[in-house]
XYZ file of C-alpha atoms in Angstrom:
297
model
C 0.000 0.000 0.000
C 2.805 2.396 -0.779
C 4.655 1.870 2.527
C 8.454 1.714 2.587
C 10.561 -0.687 4.643
C 14.330 -0.424 4.903
C 16.646 -3.294 5.769
C 18.650 -2.845 8.963
C 20.507 -6.140 9.103
C 21.316 -9.495 7.565
C 19.557 -12.735 8.493
C 21.862 -14.907 10.598
C 22.788 -18.314 9.194
C 25.546 -20.779 10.154
C 28.791 -20.054 8.315
C 28.468 -23.281 6.340
C 25.308 -21.884 4.715
C 26.581 -18.304 4.357
C 30.393 -18.522 4.127
C 32.661 -15.576 3.471
C 34.422 -15.607 0.111
C 37.120 -13.524 -1.584
C 37.284 -11.713 -4.896
C 39.601 -9.490 -6.922
C 38.213 -7.068 -9.496
C 40.753 -6.355 -12.237
C 41.078 -2.644 -12.943
C 42.376 -3.265 -16.457
C 39.858 -5.603 -18.041
C 36.843 -5.659 -15.647
C 37.233 -9.374 -14.954
C 36.407 -10.690 -11.462
C 38.167 -13.670 -9.913
C 36.342 -15.389 -7.030
C 37.664 -17.985 -4.572
C 36.579 -19.457 -1.217
C 39.876 -18.432 0.387
C 42.253 -15.538 -0.136
C 45.184 -17.878 -0.823
C 43.223 -19.492 -3.664
C 43.118 -16.256 -5.670
C 45.622 -16.109 -8.503
C 48.436 -13.555 -8.483
C 47.533 -12.542 -12.035
C 44.135 -11.834 -13.587
C 42.792 -15.006 -15.206
C 41.584 -12.973 -18.195
C 44.300 -10.452 -19.070
C 47.246 -11.516 -16.888
C 47.541 -8.133 -15.156
C 49.188 -8.360 -11.721
C 49.480 -4.743 -10.578
C 46.893 -3.057 -8.397
C 45.101 -6.294 -7.484
C 43.360 -5.905 -4.114
C 41.626 -8.938 -2.596
C 38.391 -8.190 -0.729
C 36.001 -10.324 1.292
C 32.350 -10.640 0.422
C 29.315 -12.272 1.950
C 26.292 -13.492 0.008
C 23.267 -12.758 2.226
C 20.440 -15.293 2.227
C 18.026 -12.638 3.434
C 17.637 -9.252 5.135
C 15.707 -8.093 8.200
C 13.962 -4.841 8.997
C 14.069 -3.142 12.401
C 11.362 -4.107 14.888
C 10.954 -0.467 15.893
C 10.093 0.391 12.250
C 7.861 -2.644 11.708
C 5.005 -0.496 10.393
C 7.167 0.996 7.682
C 7.226 4.644 6.713
C 5.425 6.967 4.353
C 7.245 7.251 1.010
C 6.767 11.013 0.920
C 7.409 13.017 -2.217
C 11.151 12.315 -2.610
C 13.085 9.072 -2.495
C 16.755 9.134 -1.554
C 18.793 7.815 -4.441
C 21.150 5.117 -3.237
C 24.457 4.271 -4.853
C 23.884 1.191 -7.015
C 25.837 -2.028 -6.662
C 28.695 -2.688 -9.041
C 27.818 -4.057 -12.445
C 27.427 -7.829 -12.781
C 30.641 -9.460 -13.964
C 31.229 -12.818 -15.624
C 33.298 -15.116 -13.415
C 34.177 -17.707 -16.069
C 36.856 -17.112 -18.726
C 36.084 -19.440 -21.680
C 39.041 -20.830 -23.644
C 39.655 -19.705 -27.205
C 38.655 -23.117 -28.567
C 35.208 -22.717 -27.012
C 34.414 -19.869 -29.443
C 32.862 -20.649 -32.807
C 33.206 -18.853 -36.125
C 30.332 -16.804 -37.539
C 29.238 -15.284 -40.824
C 31.584 -12.370 -40.013
C 35.264 -13.259 -40.261
C 36.294 -10.930 -37.410
C 33.656 -11.924 -34.846
C 33.396 -15.140 -32.823
C 30.701 -16.267 -30.391
C 30.590 -18.451 -27.290
C 27.371 -19.498 -25.552
C 27.682 -20.182 -21.826
C 24.488 -21.885 -20.624
C 23.029 -21.353 -17.173
C 23.519 -25.051 -16.418
C 26.920 -26.646 -17.004
C 26.988 -29.166 -19.874
C 29.720 -31.792 -20.373
C 32.214 -30.049 -18.078
C 32.034 -26.917 -20.228
C 31.887 -23.383 -18.787
C 28.564 -22.074 -17.504
C 27.176 -18.551 -17.340
C 28.147 -17.686 -13.756
C 28.062 -13.995 -12.822
C 28.576 -12.026 -9.614
C 27.309 -8.644 -8.431
C 29.229 -6.895 -5.658
C 27.876 -4.129 -3.411
C 30.745 -2.238 -1.786
C 28.498 0.231 -0.005
C 27.995 3.973 -0.586
C 31.589 4.783 0.465
C 33.187 1.700 -1.181
C 34.419 0.361 2.197
C 31.703 -2.288 2.466
C 29.410 -2.900 5.445
C 29.874 -3.570 9.144
C 27.843 -6.676 10.047
C 27.365 -7.515 13.714
C 28.302 -11.135 14.353
C 25.765 -11.395 17.188
C 22.511 -9.941 15.859
C 23.130 -9.226 12.158
C 22.765 -5.438 12.466
C 24.464 -3.798 9.474
C 25.534 -0.302 8.473
C 27.670 1.117 5.647
C 31.317 1.472 6.672
C 33.058 4.824 6.736
C 36.549 3.299 6.873
C 38.153 -0.140 6.486
C 38.702 -0.429 10.269
C 36.406 -1.946 12.936
C 33.929 0.497 14.433
C 32.498 1.088 17.879
C 28.747 1.273 17.410
C 26.150 0.799 20.134
C 23.054 -0.524 18.403
C 19.677 -2.195 18.839
C 19.074 -5.764 17.725
C 16.892 -5.594 14.590
C 14.460 -8.340 15.635
C 13.837 -7.290 19.240
C 14.848 -3.629 19.549
C 16.902 -4.569 22.633
C 20.436 -3.285 23.032
C 22.978 -5.665 21.515
C 25.697 -6.828 23.955
C 28.281 -6.402 21.189
C 29.227 -2.725 20.892
C 32.205 -3.299 18.580
C 31.440 -4.001 14.929
C 33.998 -6.062 12.972
C 35.940 -5.005 9.919
C 33.637 -4.266 6.994
C 32.798 -6.795 4.336
C 31.278 -6.411 0.874
C 27.919 -7.939 -0.030
C 27.656 -10.118 -3.106
C 25.196 -12.112 -5.165
C 26.157 -14.965 -7.480
C 23.748 -16.234 -10.123
C 23.709 -18.270 -13.320
C 21.975 -17.460 -16.594
C 22.469 -17.895 -20.328
C 25.408 -15.778 -21.500
C 26.582 -14.950 -25.027
C 30.166 -13.722 -25.363
C 30.802 -11.751 -28.561
C 34.536 -11.598 -29.269
C 35.836 -8.974 -31.694
C 39.078 -9.988 -33.376
C 39.884 -6.454 -34.525
C 41.530 -4.030 -32.125
C 39.689 -1.090 -30.632
C 40.870 2.339 -31.875
C 44.238 3.671 -30.757
C 43.648 5.625 -27.518
C 45.124 9.054 -26.840
C 48.419 9.218 -24.992
C 48.521 9.808 -21.242
C 46.079 9.252 -18.415
C 43.012 9.359 -20.695
C 43.872 6.125 -22.530
C 42.025 3.754 -20.210
C 39.046 6.107 -19.949
C 38.842 6.288 -23.746
C 38.927 2.498 -24.143
C 36.308 2.012 -21.423
C 34.069 4.590 -23.089
C 34.460 2.892 -26.458
C 33.785 -0.532 -24.914
C 30.722 0.701 -23.032
C 29.273 2.368 -26.145
C 29.810 -0.755 -28.249
C 28.340 -2.985 -25.535
C 25.157 -0.930 -25.129
C 24.701 -0.644 -28.905
C 24.999 -4.425 -29.216
C 22.492 -4.941 -26.385
C 19.928 -2.702 -28.095
C 20.625 -4.432 -31.407
C 20.146 -7.865 -29.841
C 16.820 -6.874 -28.285
C 15.602 -5.379 -31.567
C 16.692 -8.452 -33.536
C 14.803 -10.754 -31.171
C 11.862 -8.320 -30.909
C 11.935 -8.354 -27.097
C 12.016 -5.566 -24.527
C 15.407 -4.069 -23.771
C 14.998 -5.055 -20.103
C 15.057 -8.755 -21.070
C 18.778 -8.514 -21.857
C 21.671 -7.081 -19.901
C 25.259 -6.579 -20.910
C 28.759 -6.000 -19.663
C 32.194 -6.323 -21.228
C 35.774 -7.414 -20.762
C 38.849 -5.692 -22.108
C 42.144 -7.400 -22.816
C 44.300 -4.493 -23.861
C 42.589 -3.228 -27.022
C 40.676 -6.470 -27.572
C 37.012 -6.442 -26.581
C 34.533 -9.088 -25.485
C 30.905 -7.940 -25.351
C 28.974 -10.058 -22.841
C 25.196 -10.226 -23.255
C 23.104 -12.235 -20.810
C 19.468 -13.007 -20.057
C 18.239 -10.801 -17.237
C 16.214 -13.705 -15.820
C 18.246 -15.938 -13.505
C 18.408 -19.439 -14.959
C 18.095 -18.070 -18.478
C 15.087 -17.321 -20.679
C 16.475 -18.602 -23.974
C 17.181 -15.213 -25.559
C 20.957 -15.640 -25.842
C 20.506 -19.089 -27.333
C 18.040 -17.709 -29.900
C 20.466 -14.897 -30.648
C 23.198 -17.423 -31.426
C 21.001 -19.726 -33.507
C 18.701 -17.309 -35.355
C 20.466 -13.952 -35.805
C 23.371 -13.446 -38.197
C 26.265 -11.415 -36.814
C 26.307 -9.157 -39.884
C 22.660 -8.320 -39.239
C 23.373 -7.702 -35.547
C 26.235 -5.336 -36.362
C 24.131 -3.449 -38.896
C 21.412 -2.995 -36.267
C 24.034 -1.671 -33.791
C 25.401 0.803 -36.351
C 21.884 2.034 -37.039
C 21.336 2.520 -33.319
C 24.512 4.620 -33.121
C 23.431 6.796 -36.067
C 21.663 9.226 -33.770
C 19.087 11.520 -35.471
C 20.131 14.286 -33.080
C 23.803 13.899 -34.045
C 24.703 13.918 -30.348
C 28.306 13.832 -29.093
C 27.313 11.713 -26.061
C 24.599 9.127 -25.440
C 21.130 10.705 -25.409
C 17.492 9.591 -25.215
C 17.316 9.215 -28.994
C 20.101 6.608 -29.155
C 21.603 4.986 -26.051
């Protein structure tokens, strides 16, 4: 009935059902490596081989959230909603081998379908979304009652707080080091690999920004083209990308967990030449804009 409830903690489960894991997000190619233990993470990125600037972080995959007992009736939404910082973009965990890609009707484009369910020991479409909190330090999660707040620093914090489920004071007044929140899911994924290099970036600090901008533009154009080719709503497909230097992989996946068959239909029914033509048409903005606008992307 228009009421708003806000989570104030994480449901408590035994560690065997909600274990802490580790991840490293590569700053060069946008790949994410995930492992159950910090020592299991590779020194180099499994996608591009980059070793510099790799910072391992813990994450927890919540099984559920709780609201505060004192706010059990919710609140009035009012006229303005506070805009929260979104979670990081979903990233593909698996790195398919080159021999898993198949040739297409375009000599410079190859495709690889990663199904939601693993088949014959092949790679599956496993993705992860990480929420590092509004200040990118993660969240303090009380080990006693599950109370959680965004962290302001990477250090433990003294925080007297009420237990979410009872509104009684929690005996633990020291919150542990923050941890990120994550969500892993599987769906049908189509990896579009461009053999040609992206354009030569400008010299200096703007090189990486230029390549990311080019990759993002190409990825969104391909997502719109895929939706138009399949005659489905744009919300049915999502997309991300990986960079390996100036090589680009566009990653399109079904927005429905478990897959809805769109990526498979895209592989089987839509020619790559047709898909690229649709993307070019999408980028031919009638307003001749210099940046993405409502008439194009």
